[in-house]
Coordinates of C-alpha atoms and ligand atoms in Angstrom, one line a residue:
M23 CA -20.1 12.8 -10.8
T24 CA -16.4 13.2 -11.2
D25 CA -14.2 10.6 -13.4
P26 CA -13.0 7.9 -11.3
A27 CA -10.3 7.7 -13.9
E28 CA -8.6 10.8 -12.7
K29 CA -7.7 9.6 -9.8
P30 CA -4.5 7.3 -8.6
S31 CA -7.0 3.8 -8.3
H32 CA -6.9 1.2 -5.0
F33 CA -8.6 -2.1 -4.8
I34 CA -11.8 -0.9 -3.5
R35 CA -12.1 1.7 -6.7
E36 CA -11.6 -1.1 -8.9
K37 CA -13.7 -3.4 -7.2
I38 CA -16.7 -1.4 -7.4
A39 CA -16.1 -0.1 -11.2
A40 CA -16.1 -3.6 -11.9
D41 CA -19.2 -4.6 -10.0
L42 CA -21.2 -1.8 -11.9
E43 CA -19.8 -3.1 -15.2
A44 CA -20.9 -6.6 -14.4
G45 CA -24.4 -5.4 -13.6
K46 CA -24.3 -6.5 -9.9
H47 CA -25.6 -3.2 -8.9
S48 CA -27.4 -0.2 -10.6
T49 CA -26.4 2.4 -8.5
I50 CA -24.0 1.5 -5.1
K51 CA -24.6 2.5 -1.3
T52 CA -21.9 2.7 1.3
R53 CA -21.9 3.8 4.8
F54 CA -19.9 5.3 7.8
P55 CA -20.6 3.4 10.6
P56 CA -19.2 5.1 13.6
E57 CA -20.0 3.9 17.5
P58 CA -21.0 7.2 19.2
N59 CA -18.2 6.5 22.2
G60 CA -16.2 9.4 21.5
Y61 CA -15.3 12.0 19.0
L62 CA -13.8 11.3 15.8
H63 CA -10.2 11.3 14.8
I64 CA -8.2 11.5 12.0
G65 CA -8.4 7.8 11.3
H66 CA -12.0 8.0 11.0
A67 CA -11.6 10.7 8.3
K68 CA -9.9 7.8 6.3
S69 CA -12.6 5.7 6.5
I70 CA -15.5 8.9 5.8
C71 CA -13.4 9.8 2.8
L72 CA -13.5 6.4 1.3
N73 CA -17.2 5.9 2.1
F74 CA -18.5 9.3 0.8
G75 CA -15.7 9.7 -1.5
M76 CA -16.7 6.3 -3.5
A77 CA -20.2 7.2 -3.3
L78 CA -19.5 10.6 -4.2
E79 CA -17.6 9.2 -7.3
F80 CA -19.7 6.4 -8.4
G81 CA -22.9 8.7 -8.3
G82 CA -24.6 6.6 -5.1
T83 CA -24.9 7.6 -1.6
C84 CA -23.5 6.8 1.3
N85 CA -25.3 7.1 4.9
L86 CA -24.0 8.1 8.2
R87 CA -24.8 5.5 10.8
Y88 CA -24.7 5.3 14.6
D89 CA -23.7 1.6 15.4
D90 CA -25.0 2.4 18.7
T91 CA -25.7 -1.5 20.2
N92 CA -24.0 -0.8 23.5
P93 CA -25.7 1.0 25.4
V94 CA -23.0 1.4 28.2
K95 CA -20.6 3.9 26.5
E96 CA -22.6 5.9 24.2
D97 CA -23.8 9.5 24.5
Q98 CA -25.9 12.1 22.6
E99 CA -22.6 14.5 22.9
Y100 CA -20.7 12.1 20.7
V101 CA -23.7 11.8 18.1
D102 CA -23.8 15.4 17.5
A103 CA -20.3 15.9 17.1
I104 CA -20.0 13.5 14.7
A105 CA -22.3 14.8 12.5
E106 CA -20.7 17.8 12.8
D107 CA -17.3 16.6 11.8
V108 CA -18.5 14.9 9.3
R109 CA -20.1 18.0 7.6
W110 CA -17.1 19.7 8.4
L111 CA -15.0 17.4 6.5
G112 CA -17.1 18.3 3.6
F113 CA -19.6 15.4 3.6
D114 CA -23.3 14.8 3.5
W115 CA -25.7 12.2 3.5
P116 CA -29.6 11.7 2.1
G117 CA -32.0 12.4 4.7
E118 CA -31.6 12.0 8.6
P119 CA -28.8 10.2 9.6
C120 CA -29.5 6.2 10.8
Y121 CA -29.3 4.3 14.0
A122 CA -28.6 0.9 14.6
S123 CA -31.1 1.5 17.4
D124 CA -33.8 2.0 15.2
Y125 CA -33.7 -1.6 14.2
F126 CA -33.4 -3.2 17.4
E127 CA -37.2 -4.7 16.7
N128 CA -36.3 -6.1 13.0
M129 CA -33.2 -7.6 14.6
Y130 CA -35.1 -9.3 16.9
A131 CA -37.4 -10.8 14.3
F132 CA -34.3 -11.8 12.3
A133 CA -32.8 -13.8 15.5
V134 CA -36.3 -15.4 16.1
E135 CA -36.5 -16.4 12.5
L136 CA -32.6 -17.8 13.1
I137 CA -34.5 -19.7 16.3
E138 CA -37.5 -21.2 14.6
K139 CA -35.0 -22.2 11.5
G140 CA -33.0 -24.7 14.0
L141 CA -29.9 -21.8 13.8
A142 CA -29.9 -20.0 17.1
Y143 CA -30.2 -21.4 20.9
V144 CA -30.4 -19.8 24.1
C145 CA -27.1 -20.9 26.2
T146 CA -26.3 -20.7 29.8
L147 CA -22.7 -21.3 30.0
T148 CA -20.9 -18.8 32.0
P149 CA -18.4 -16.4 30.2
E150 CA -15.6 -19.3 31.3
E151 CA -17.1 -22.0 29.9
F152 CA -18.0 -20.5 26.9
K153 CA -14.3 -19.8 26.3
D154 CA -13.3 -22.9 27.1
Y155 CA -15.9 -24.9 25.0
R156 CA -15.0 -22.7 22.4
G157 CA -11.1 -24.3 22.4
V158 CA -8.5 -23.7 20.2
P159 CA -8.4 -23.3 16.5
T160 CA -5.9 -26.1 15.7
R161 CA -8.4 -28.6 17.7
P162 CA -12.1 -28.4 17.3
G163 CA -14.5 -26.9 20.1
K164 CA -16.9 -28.5 22.5
E165 CA -20.7 -28.4 21.7
S166 CA -22.4 -26.5 24.6
P167 CA -25.0 -28.4 26.5
H168 CA -28.0 -26.2 25.2
R169 CA -26.8 -26.3 21.5
N170 CA -29.7 -28.8 20.7
R171 CA -32.3 -27.4 23.3
P172 CA -35.6 -27.9 21.6
V173 CA -37.0 -24.7 19.1
A174 CA -40.4 -24.1 21.3
E175 CA -38.0 -24.0 24.5
N176 CA -35.4 -21.3 22.9
L177 CA -38.4 -19.1 21.4
D178 CA -40.1 -19.1 25.1
L179 CA -36.5 -18.2 27.0
F180 CA -35.2 -15.9 24.1
S181 CA -38.5 -13.8 24.6
R182 CA -38.5 -13.8 28.4
M183 CA -35.1 -12.3 28.0
R184 CA -36.6 -9.6 26.2
G185 CA -39.3 -9.5 28.7
G186 CA -36.6 -8.7 31.6
E187 CA -36.9 -11.6 33.7
F188 CA -33.6 -12.8 34.3
P189 CA -30.3 -10.9 35.1
D190 CA -27.3 -9.8 33.1
G191 CA -25.2 -12.6 31.9
A192 CA -27.9 -15.2 32.5
Y193 CA -28.5 -16.5 29.3
V194 CA -27.3 -15.5 25.8
L195 CA -28.5 -16.3 22.1
R196 CA -26.1 -17.9 20.1
A197 CA -25.9 -18.6 16.3
K198 CA -25.8 -22.5 15.4
I199 CA -22.9 -22.9 12.8
D200 CA -19.6 -24.9 13.4
M201 CA -18.2 -25.9 16.6
A202 CA -15.3 -27.5 14.5
S203 CA -14.8 -24.4 12.3
P204 CA -11.0 -23.2 12.4
N205 CA -12.4 -19.7 12.5
L206 CA -13.6 -19.2 16.2
H207 CA -16.0 -16.4 15.0
L208 CA -17.8 -19.2 13.7
R209 CA -18.0 -21.4 16.9
D210 CA -21.5 -20.7 18.1
P211 CA -20.8 -16.9 18.3
A212 CA -23.1 -15.5 20.7
I213 CA -25.6 -12.9 19.0
Y214 CA -27.3 -11.6 22.0
R215 CA -27.1 -10.7 25.5
I216 CA -29.2 -9.5 28.2
R217 CA -28.2 -6.1 29.4
H218 CA -30.2 -3.7 31.7
A219 CA -28.8 -0.6 30.6
T220 CA -30.8 2.9 29.5
H221 CA -30.1 3.6 26.0
H222 CA -29.2 6.7 24.8
R223 CA -32.1 6.8 22.4
T224 CA -34.5 3.7 23.3
G225 CA -34.4 3.9 27.2
D226 CA -35.3 1.3 28.9
A227 CA -37.6 -0.4 26.0
W228 CA -34.8 -3.1 25.7
C229 CA -32.4 -5.2 27.9
L230 CA -31.5 -7.3 25.4
Y231 CA -28.8 -6.3 22.6
P232 CA -27.4 -7.5 19.8
I233 CA -23.7 -8.1 19.7
Y234 CA -22.0 -6.6 17.1
D235 CA -21.2 -9.0 14.6
F236 CA -24.9 -10.2 14.3
A237 CA -25.8 -6.5 14.2
H238 CA -23.9 -4.7 11.9
C239 CA -24.6 -7.2 8.5
L240 CA -28.2 -6.6 9.3
E241 CA -27.7 -2.8 9.2
D242 CA -25.7 -2.8 6.3
A243 CA -29.0 -4.9 4.7
L244 CA -31.8 -3.2 5.8
E245 CA -30.1 -0.1 4.4
R246 CA -29.8 -1.9 1.0
V247 CA -25.6 -1.3 1.6
T248 CA -24.1 -2.6 -1.2
H249 CA -20.3 -2.2 -0.5
S250 CA -19.4 -2.4 3.4
L251 CA -16.2 -1.1 3.4
C252 CA -14.0 -1.4 7.3
T253 CA -10.9 -2.2 8.6
L254 CA -8.7 -5.5 8.6
E255 CA -9.3 -6.9 11.9
F256 CA -12.7 -7.6 10.6
E257 CA -11.6 -10.0 7.7
V258 CA -11.5 -13.0 10.2
H259 CA -15.4 -11.9 10.8
R260 CA -16.3 -11.8 7.4
P261 CA -17.6 -15.8 7.0
L262 CA -20.1 -14.6 9.9
Y263 CA -21.4 -11.7 8.5
D264 CA -22.0 -13.7 5.0
W265 CA -23.6 -16.5 7.3
I266 CA -26.1 -14.5 9.1
L267 CA -27.3 -12.9 6.0
Q268 CA -27.6 -15.6 4.1
N269 CA -29.7 -17.5 7.0
V270 CA -32.5 -15.0 7.3
T271 CA -35.2 -13.5 4.8
L272 CA -33.3 -10.1 2.9
P273 CA -33.8 -8.8 -0.1
K274 CA -31.0 -9.2 -2.5
P275 CA -28.5 -8.5 -3.5
L276 CA -27.0 -8.9 -0.2
P277 CA -24.3 -6.0 1.4
E278 CA -20.3 -7.4 0.2
Q279 CA -17.8 -6.6 3.1
T280 CA -14.4 -5.6 2.0
E281 CA -11.7 -4.5 4.2
F282 CA -9.0 -2.2 4.1
A283 CA -5.7 -1.2 6.2
R284 CA -6.6 1.0 9.5
L285 CA -4.9 4.2 9.6
N286 CA -2.0 4.6 11.9
I287 CA 0.2 7.8 12.3
T288 CA 3.3 8.6 14.4
Y289 CA 3.9 10.4 17.7
T290 CA -0.1 9.8 18.6
V291 CA -2.7 7.4 19.9
M292 CA -5.5 6.7 17.9
S293 CA -7.8 4.1 20.4
K294 CA -11.0 6.1 21.2
R295 CA -10.2 4.4 24.6
K296 CA -7.0 6.0 25.1
L297 CA -8.1 9.7 23.8
L298 CA -10.7 9.5 26.7
T299 CA -8.4 8.6 29.0
L300 CA -6.1 11.9 28.0
V301 CA -9.4 13.9 28.3
Q302 CA -10.7 12.4 31.7
E303 CA -7.0 12.5 33.1
N304 CA -6.3 16.0 32.3
H305 CA -3.6 15.6 30.0
V306 CA -5.0 17.9 27.5
S307 CA -8.0 20.4 27.8
G308 CA -10.4 18.4 26.1
W309 CA -11.3 16.5 22.8
D310 CA -11.0 19.6 20.7
D311 CA -7.2 20.2 22.7
P312 CA -5.6 21.3 19.4
R313 CA -3.0 18.3 20.1
M314 CA -5.5 15.9 19.8
P315 CA -5.6 13.7 16.5
T316 CA -9.4 14.2 16.9
L317 CA -11.0 16.5 13.8
V318 CA -12.6 18.8 16.6
G319 CA -8.8 19.3 17.6
M320 CA -7.3 19.4 14.2
R321 CA -9.9 22.0 13.4
R322 CA -9.0 23.7 16.5
R323 CA -5.7 23.6 15.5
G324 CA -6.2 25.4 12.3
F325 CA -5.9 21.9 9.9
T326 CA -8.1 22.4 7.2
P327 CA -10.6 19.8 5.7
A328 CA -9.0 20.0 2.5
A329 CA -5.5 19.5 3.4
I330 CA -7.1 16.0 5.5
R331 CA -8.9 14.9 2.6
A332 CA -5.9 15.4 0.6
F333 CA -3.8 13.4 3.2
C334 CA -6.3 10.5 3.1
E335 CA -6.0 10.7 -0.9
R336 CA -2.4 10.3 -0.6
V337 CA -2.5 7.5 2.2
G338 CA -4.3 5.8 -0.5
V339 CA -6.0 2.2 0.2
T340 CA -4.1 -0.9 0.8
K341 CA -4.7 -4.4 2.2
F342 CA -1.5 -4.2 4.2
N343 CA -1.0 -2.5 7.8
S344 CA 1.7 0.2 7.7
L345 CA 2.7 3.6 10.1
T346 CA 2.5 7.0 8.2
D347 CA 4.6 9.7 9.4
Y348 CA 2.8 12.3 11.1
A349 CA 5.3 14.6 8.7
L350 CA 3.0 13.7 5.8
L351 CA 0.0 14.9 7.5
E352 CA 1.8 18.8 8.3
F353 CA 3.3 18.4 4.7
C354 CA -0.5 18.4 3.7
V355 CA -1.2 21.1 5.9
R356 CA 1.4 23.3 4.9
E357 CA 0.6 23.0 1.1
D358 CA -2.9 23.9 1.6
L359 CA -2.1 26.8 3.7
N360 CA 0.5 28.0 1.6
A361 CA -2.3 28.5 -1.0
V362 CA -4.8 30.0 1.1
A363 CA -4.0 31.5 4.0
E364 CA -2.9 35.3 3.9
R365 CA 0.2 36.8 5.1
R366 CA 0.7 38.7 8.4
M367 CA 3.3 40.1 10.6
A368 CA 3.7 39.0 14.2
V369 CA 6.7 39.3 16.5
L370 CA 6.9 36.3 19.1
N371 CA 9.7 37.4 21.2
P372 CA 10.4 40.9 20.9
L373 CA 13.8 43.2 20.3
K374 CA 12.7 47.0 20.4
I375 CA 14.4 49.1 17.6
V376 CA 14.2 52.9 17.8
I377 CA 14.5 54.5 14.3
E378 CA 16.8 57.7 15.5
N379 CA 15.9 59.9 12.0
Y380 CA 12.4 59.0 11.9
P381 CA 10.3 61.8 13.7
E382 CA 8.8 60.8 17.0
D383 CA 5.4 61.8 16.3
D384 CA 5.0 60.3 12.6
E385 CA 3.7 57.6 11.5
E386 CA 2.7 56.0 8.2
T387 CA 1.5 52.9 6.5
F388 CA 2.9 50.5 4.1
E389 CA 1.2 48.6 1.5
A390 CA 2.0 44.5 2.0
V391 CA 0.8 42.0 -0.3
N392 CA -1.9 39.3 1.3
N393 CA -0.7 36.7 -0.6
P394 CA 2.1 36.3 -3.1
E395 CA 0.6 32.7 -4.4
D396 CA -3.2 34.4 -4.9
E397 CA -3.2 38.0 -6.6
S398 CA -6.8 38.1 -5.8
A399 CA -6.3 37.9 -1.9
G400 CA -5.3 41.9 -2.3
T401 CA -2.9 44.0 -0.3
R402 CA -3.4 46.0 3.2
Q403 CA -1.8 48.6 4.9
V404 CA 0.7 48.3 7.7
P405 CA 1.5 51.4 10.4
F406 CA 5.1 52.1 10.7
S407 CA 6.4 54.6 13.2
R408 CA 9.6 55.3 14.9
E409 CA 9.5 52.2 17.3
L410 CA 9.4 48.9 16.5
Y411 CA 9.4 45.2 17.5
I412 CA 11.2 42.7 15.4
E413 CA 12.3 39.0 16.2
R414 CA 15.1 38.8 18.6
E415 CA 16.6 36.0 17.0
D416 CA 17.2 38.3 14.0
F417 CA 20.1 40.3 15.3
M418 CA 23.2 39.2 16.8
E419 CA 25.8 41.4 18.2
D420 CA 28.7 39.8 16.7
P421 CA 26.9 37.8 13.7
P422 CA 28.9 35.0 11.6
R423 CA 29.7 35.9 8.1
K424 CA 26.6 33.6 7.0
F425 CA 23.9 35.7 9.2
F426 CA 21.9 37.6 6.8
R427 CA 20.2 39.4 9.2
L428 CA 20.6 42.3 11.7
G429 CA 24.2 43.1 13.6
P430 CA 26.0 46.2 14.5
G431 CA 26.4 48.4 11.3
R432 CA 24.3 45.9 9.0
E433 CA 21.7 46.9 6.7
V434 CA 18.5 44.6 6.1
R435 CA 15.3 45.3 4.7
L436 CA 11.8 45.4 7.0
R437 CA 9.1 43.8 4.9
A438 CA 6.8 45.9 2.7
A439 CA 8.5 48.8 4.6
C440 CA 12.5 50.3 4.1
Y441 CA 15.7 49.7 4.6
I442 CA 17.2 50.1 7.9
T443 CA 21.0 49.9 9.3
C444 CA 21.8 49.0 13.0
T445 CA 23.7 51.9 14.5
G446 CA 23.8 51.2 18.2
V447 CA 23.2 48.4 20.9
I448 CA 21.8 49.3 24.5
K449 CA 21.7 46.7 27.5
D450 CA 20.9 47.1 31.0
A451 CA 23.5 46.3 33.8
D452 CA 23.7 42.7 33.3
G453 CA 24.3 42.9 29.7
N454 CA 21.3 41.7 28.5
I455 CA 20.2 43.7 25.0
T456 CA 16.9 45.7 25.6
E457 CA 16.6 47.8 22.5
L458 CA 18.5 48.6 19.3
R459 CA 19.4 52.0 18.0
C460 CA 18.9 52.1 13.8
T461 CA 18.4 54.5 10.8
F462 CA 16.3 54.0 8.0
D463 CA 16.8 55.2 4.2
P464 CA 14.1 57.5 3.5
D465 CA 14.7 56.5 -0.3
S466 CA 13.6 52.6 0.2
R467 CA 10.3 53.8 1.5
G468 CA 7.7 50.8 0.2
G469 CA 10.4 48.6 -1.2
G470 CA 12.4 50.4 -3.6
T471 CA 15.5 49.8 -4.1
P472 CA 17.7 52.9 -3.4
D473 CA 21.0 53.2 -6.1
G474 CA 20.4 49.5 -7.1
R475 CA 22.0 48.3 -4.2
K476 CA 21.3 44.9 -2.6
V477 CA 20.3 43.7 0.8
K478 CA 20.5 40.5 1.4
G479 CA 18.0 39.9 4.9
T480 CA 14.5 40.6 5.1
L481 CA 12.9 40.7 8.4
H482 CA 9.4 41.1 9.6
W483 CA 8.6 43.4 12.3
V484 CA 5.5 45.6 14.1
S485 CA 5.3 48.9 15.2
A486 CA 5.3 48.8 19.0
R487 CA 2.7 51.8 19.2
H488 CA 0.1 49.6 16.8
A489 CA 0.9 45.9 18.1
V490 CA -1.6 43.8 19.5
P491 CA -0.5 41.9 22.0
A492 CA -1.6 38.5 22.1
E493 CA -1.8 34.8 23.6
V494 CA 0.2 32.6 21.3
R495 CA -0.2 28.6 22.1
L496 CA 2.9 27.1 20.3
Y497 CA 1.8 23.4 19.9
D498 CA 4.2 20.6 19.1
R499 CA 4.0 16.6 18.8
L500 CA 1.5 15.3 21.6
F501 CA 4.6 12.6 22.2
T502 CA 8.5 12.2 21.9
E503 CA 8.1 8.5 20.6
P504 CA 6.8 7.7 17.3
E505 CA 5.0 4.8 18.8
P506 CA 4.2 5.7 22.3
D507 CA 2.4 2.6 22.6
G508 CA 3.6 -0.5 23.9
I509 CA 7.4 0.2 24.2
D510 CA 8.8 -2.4 26.5
G511 CA 5.2 -2.5 28.2
K512 CA 5.3 0.7 29.0
D513 CA 2.3 2.8 29.1
F514 CA 1.7 5.5 26.7
R515 CA 1.1 8.1 28.9
E516 CA 4.8 7.9 29.8
F517 CA 5.9 9.0 26.4
L518 CA 4.2 12.7 26.4
N519 CA 5.7 15.5 25.1
P520 CA 6.2 17.8 28.0
E521 CA 7.2 20.7 25.6
S522 CA 4.1 19.8 23.3
L523 CA 2.5 23.7 24.5
R524 CA 4.5 26.7 25.2
T525 CA 2.4 29.7 25.4
V526 CA 4.1 33.5 24.5
T527 CA 2.9 36.8 24.5
G528 CA 3.2 37.4 20.6
Y529 CA 2.6 41.5 18.9
L530 CA 0.4 41.3 16.1
E531 CA -0.2 43.7 13.5
P532 CA -3.4 45.2 13.8
S533 CA -5.0 44.1 11.0
L534 CA -5.0 40.5 13.3
A535 CA -6.9 41.6 15.8
E536 CA -9.9 41.3 13.4
F537 CA -9.2 37.6 12.6
A538 CA -12.1 35.3 13.2
P539 CA -11.3 31.9 15.0
G540 CA -10.7 29.4 12.2
A541 CA -9.4 31.7 9.6
P542 CA -5.8 30.4 8.7
V543 CA -2.9 33.1 8.6
Q544 CA 0.9 32.7 7.9
F545 CA 2.6 34.8 10.4
E546 CA 5.8 35.9 7.9
R547 CA 8.8 33.8 8.4
I548 CA 7.1 31.8 11.3
G549 CA 4.5 29.5 10.7
Y550 CA 0.9 28.6 9.9
F551 CA -1.7 30.3 13.0
T552 CA -5.1 30.4 13.5
A553 CA -7.4 31.9 15.7
D554 CA -8.4 30.3 18.6
P555 CA -12.4 30.3 19.8
D556 CA -11.0 31.5 23.3
T557 CA -10.1 34.8 20.8
R558 CA -12.1 37.9 22.9
P559 CA -12.5 41.1 21.2
G560 CA -9.0 43.0 22.5
A561 CA -7.6 40.0 23.8
P562 CA -6.6 37.6 20.5
V563 CA -5.7 34.2 20.9
F564 CA -4.0 32.2 18.2
N565 CA -3.0 28.6 17.9
R566 CA 0.2 27.7 16.0
T567 CA -0.7 25.2 13.2
A568 CA 2.1 24.3 11.5
T569 CA 5.8 25.5 11.4
L570 CA 6.7 26.6 7.9
R571 CA 9.2 23.5 7.6
D572 CA 9.5 20.5 9.1
G573 CA 11.7 21.0 12.1
W574 CA 10.8 18.0 14.6
K575 CA 14.0 16.9 15.5
G576 CA 12.9 13.9 18.0
K577 CA 13.6 13.9 21.6
Ligands
LIG610 P1 -11.5 2.8 17.8 O1 -10.5 1.6 17.9 O2 -10.5 4.5 17.9 O3 -12.2 3.1 19.3 P2 -13.6 2.3 16.2 O4 -13.1 1.1 15.2 O5 -14.0 1.4 17.4 O6 -12.2 3.2 16.8 P3 -15.9 3.6 15.4 O7 -16.7 4.4 15.3 O8 -16.5 1.7 15.2 O9 -14.1 3.1 16.0 O10 -15.5 3.1 14.0 C1 -16.2 3.8 12.4 C2 -15.7 3.2 11.5 O11 -14.1 4.1 11.4 C3 -15.2 1.8 11.0 O12 -16.2 1.8 10.0 C4 -13.7 2.0 11.4 O13 -13.6 0.7 10.7 C5 -13.4 3.3 10.8 N1 -11.9 3.7 11.5 C6 -12.0 3.7 13.3 N2 -10.3 3.7 13.2 C7 -9.7 3.9 11.9 C8 -8.9 4.3 11.2 N3 -7.7 4.1 12.1 N4 -8.5 4.1 9.9 C9 -9.2 3.7 9.4 N5 -10.7 3.6 9.3 C10 -11.1 3.7 10.9
LIG611 MG1 -15.9 -0.1 17.6

């Protein structure tokens, strides 16, 4: 158990500490309750870090619970992916995951208990009438003509609803609370509806499914959750959460709901429905496209669990909805990768240079440091020969004074290798530069500084003969607008960034050919990259995880 005092505090941490201090609970239990109707996104990561994080910090436990009460949209594919993502983020739960559907029988019994107590009734109002009777917050609603149906009749109808006698929508079960409450959620909300649909776990055993508000609090209570943490939009549902728990027979203490602000990030959309649209319409290659804000996408992009956890910690937990800058997420990614990613050289826009005073058939290797931030990462050998590639942008034929890279007659250092001076520029018939001629100073081999002279520029390079060509996928933000949702009533898809993926052939130093998917690397002077699962022996594929600096200029 870590010391809670070490972390910057927030109201939920303080509440849990106070509850334990006051003896309300001997140990705490939280839960992360995704609906398996899509892949998890970075917003869910905030909830995961909070729920599992609080449990870890206070020596309690956190359940993974699938909130699978809506049979229509749920799928085993999502169930499996969710568990994998939570583990990938670095968290675990006691025993098997829980499923709301495991409690269908209990929930049914609780509904019967409400009916028997005169606190629930079967209603036949149509959805339109239902809405009309419920009314508006400023005026009391109108009671359903079925509100005072006798208990025996309610019990009979409810059991026949379960039996499959009626079509979808014919009846609902409603809690009998208060049609005059200013809180519309308390105006006899529906708690059960008929839905003839096959459930991903219970199959066709049920044609009657509980409504979220009824199910969720009971799931919490049955699992003996102490702190049920959810996002702010559920604040107005809290009186209903409490009402249900107080009116059925449950062990005490009852769970308590506390709300926090959801995470919103610029330049992306976060609802599963919109993300599904992007997938289905092929705007992206799948849920795991590296541009997606999903955890599978971020993993493929090369974002690390540590970076995502650090990001969630920095965003904090508040009661106010706000918009977080995507740049903060990238900052956290860079901060982590700077510490852990090994450095390698790769040239993405090659310009050939020929070192005229280096023998044609010779080659040698130079020792290069793998990570200046981490001595234990060691060194590697990088092959060098007469023909090299440097980055085209690192040469200018007529450079300004402040351009500290290569130009005619100028000298630069090649990282870990030697000093070179440009002695000639070769062009094709159209005047395009095709090749540079250079000489090297043999006394500068291995990074020495001959006669103490200094050069300002250091370039990365690869040996042309040894370089491994690779497909390099340069990713950028998925949308051109910070808030692509709801601009002038336009569809978010209108703001997709047409340059969010650019693919180039890069030339890699040979050691990069062996990088396994997921292992982070910094291409020196370019950015952070990770090998894609599409990588094959001899045909590497790398994804750009992040640039070295925040270079986003907007549109
Ligand atoms: P979406 O709107 O993306 O479909 P959801 O809230 O319907 O999300 P659930 O599967 O119900 O998705 O969410 C599981 C848990 O994750 C819930 O407790 C929910 O409050 C939390 N959660 C979802 N989105 C966010 C977010 N953006 N920030 C923080 N928590 C979130
Ligand atoms: Mg939901």
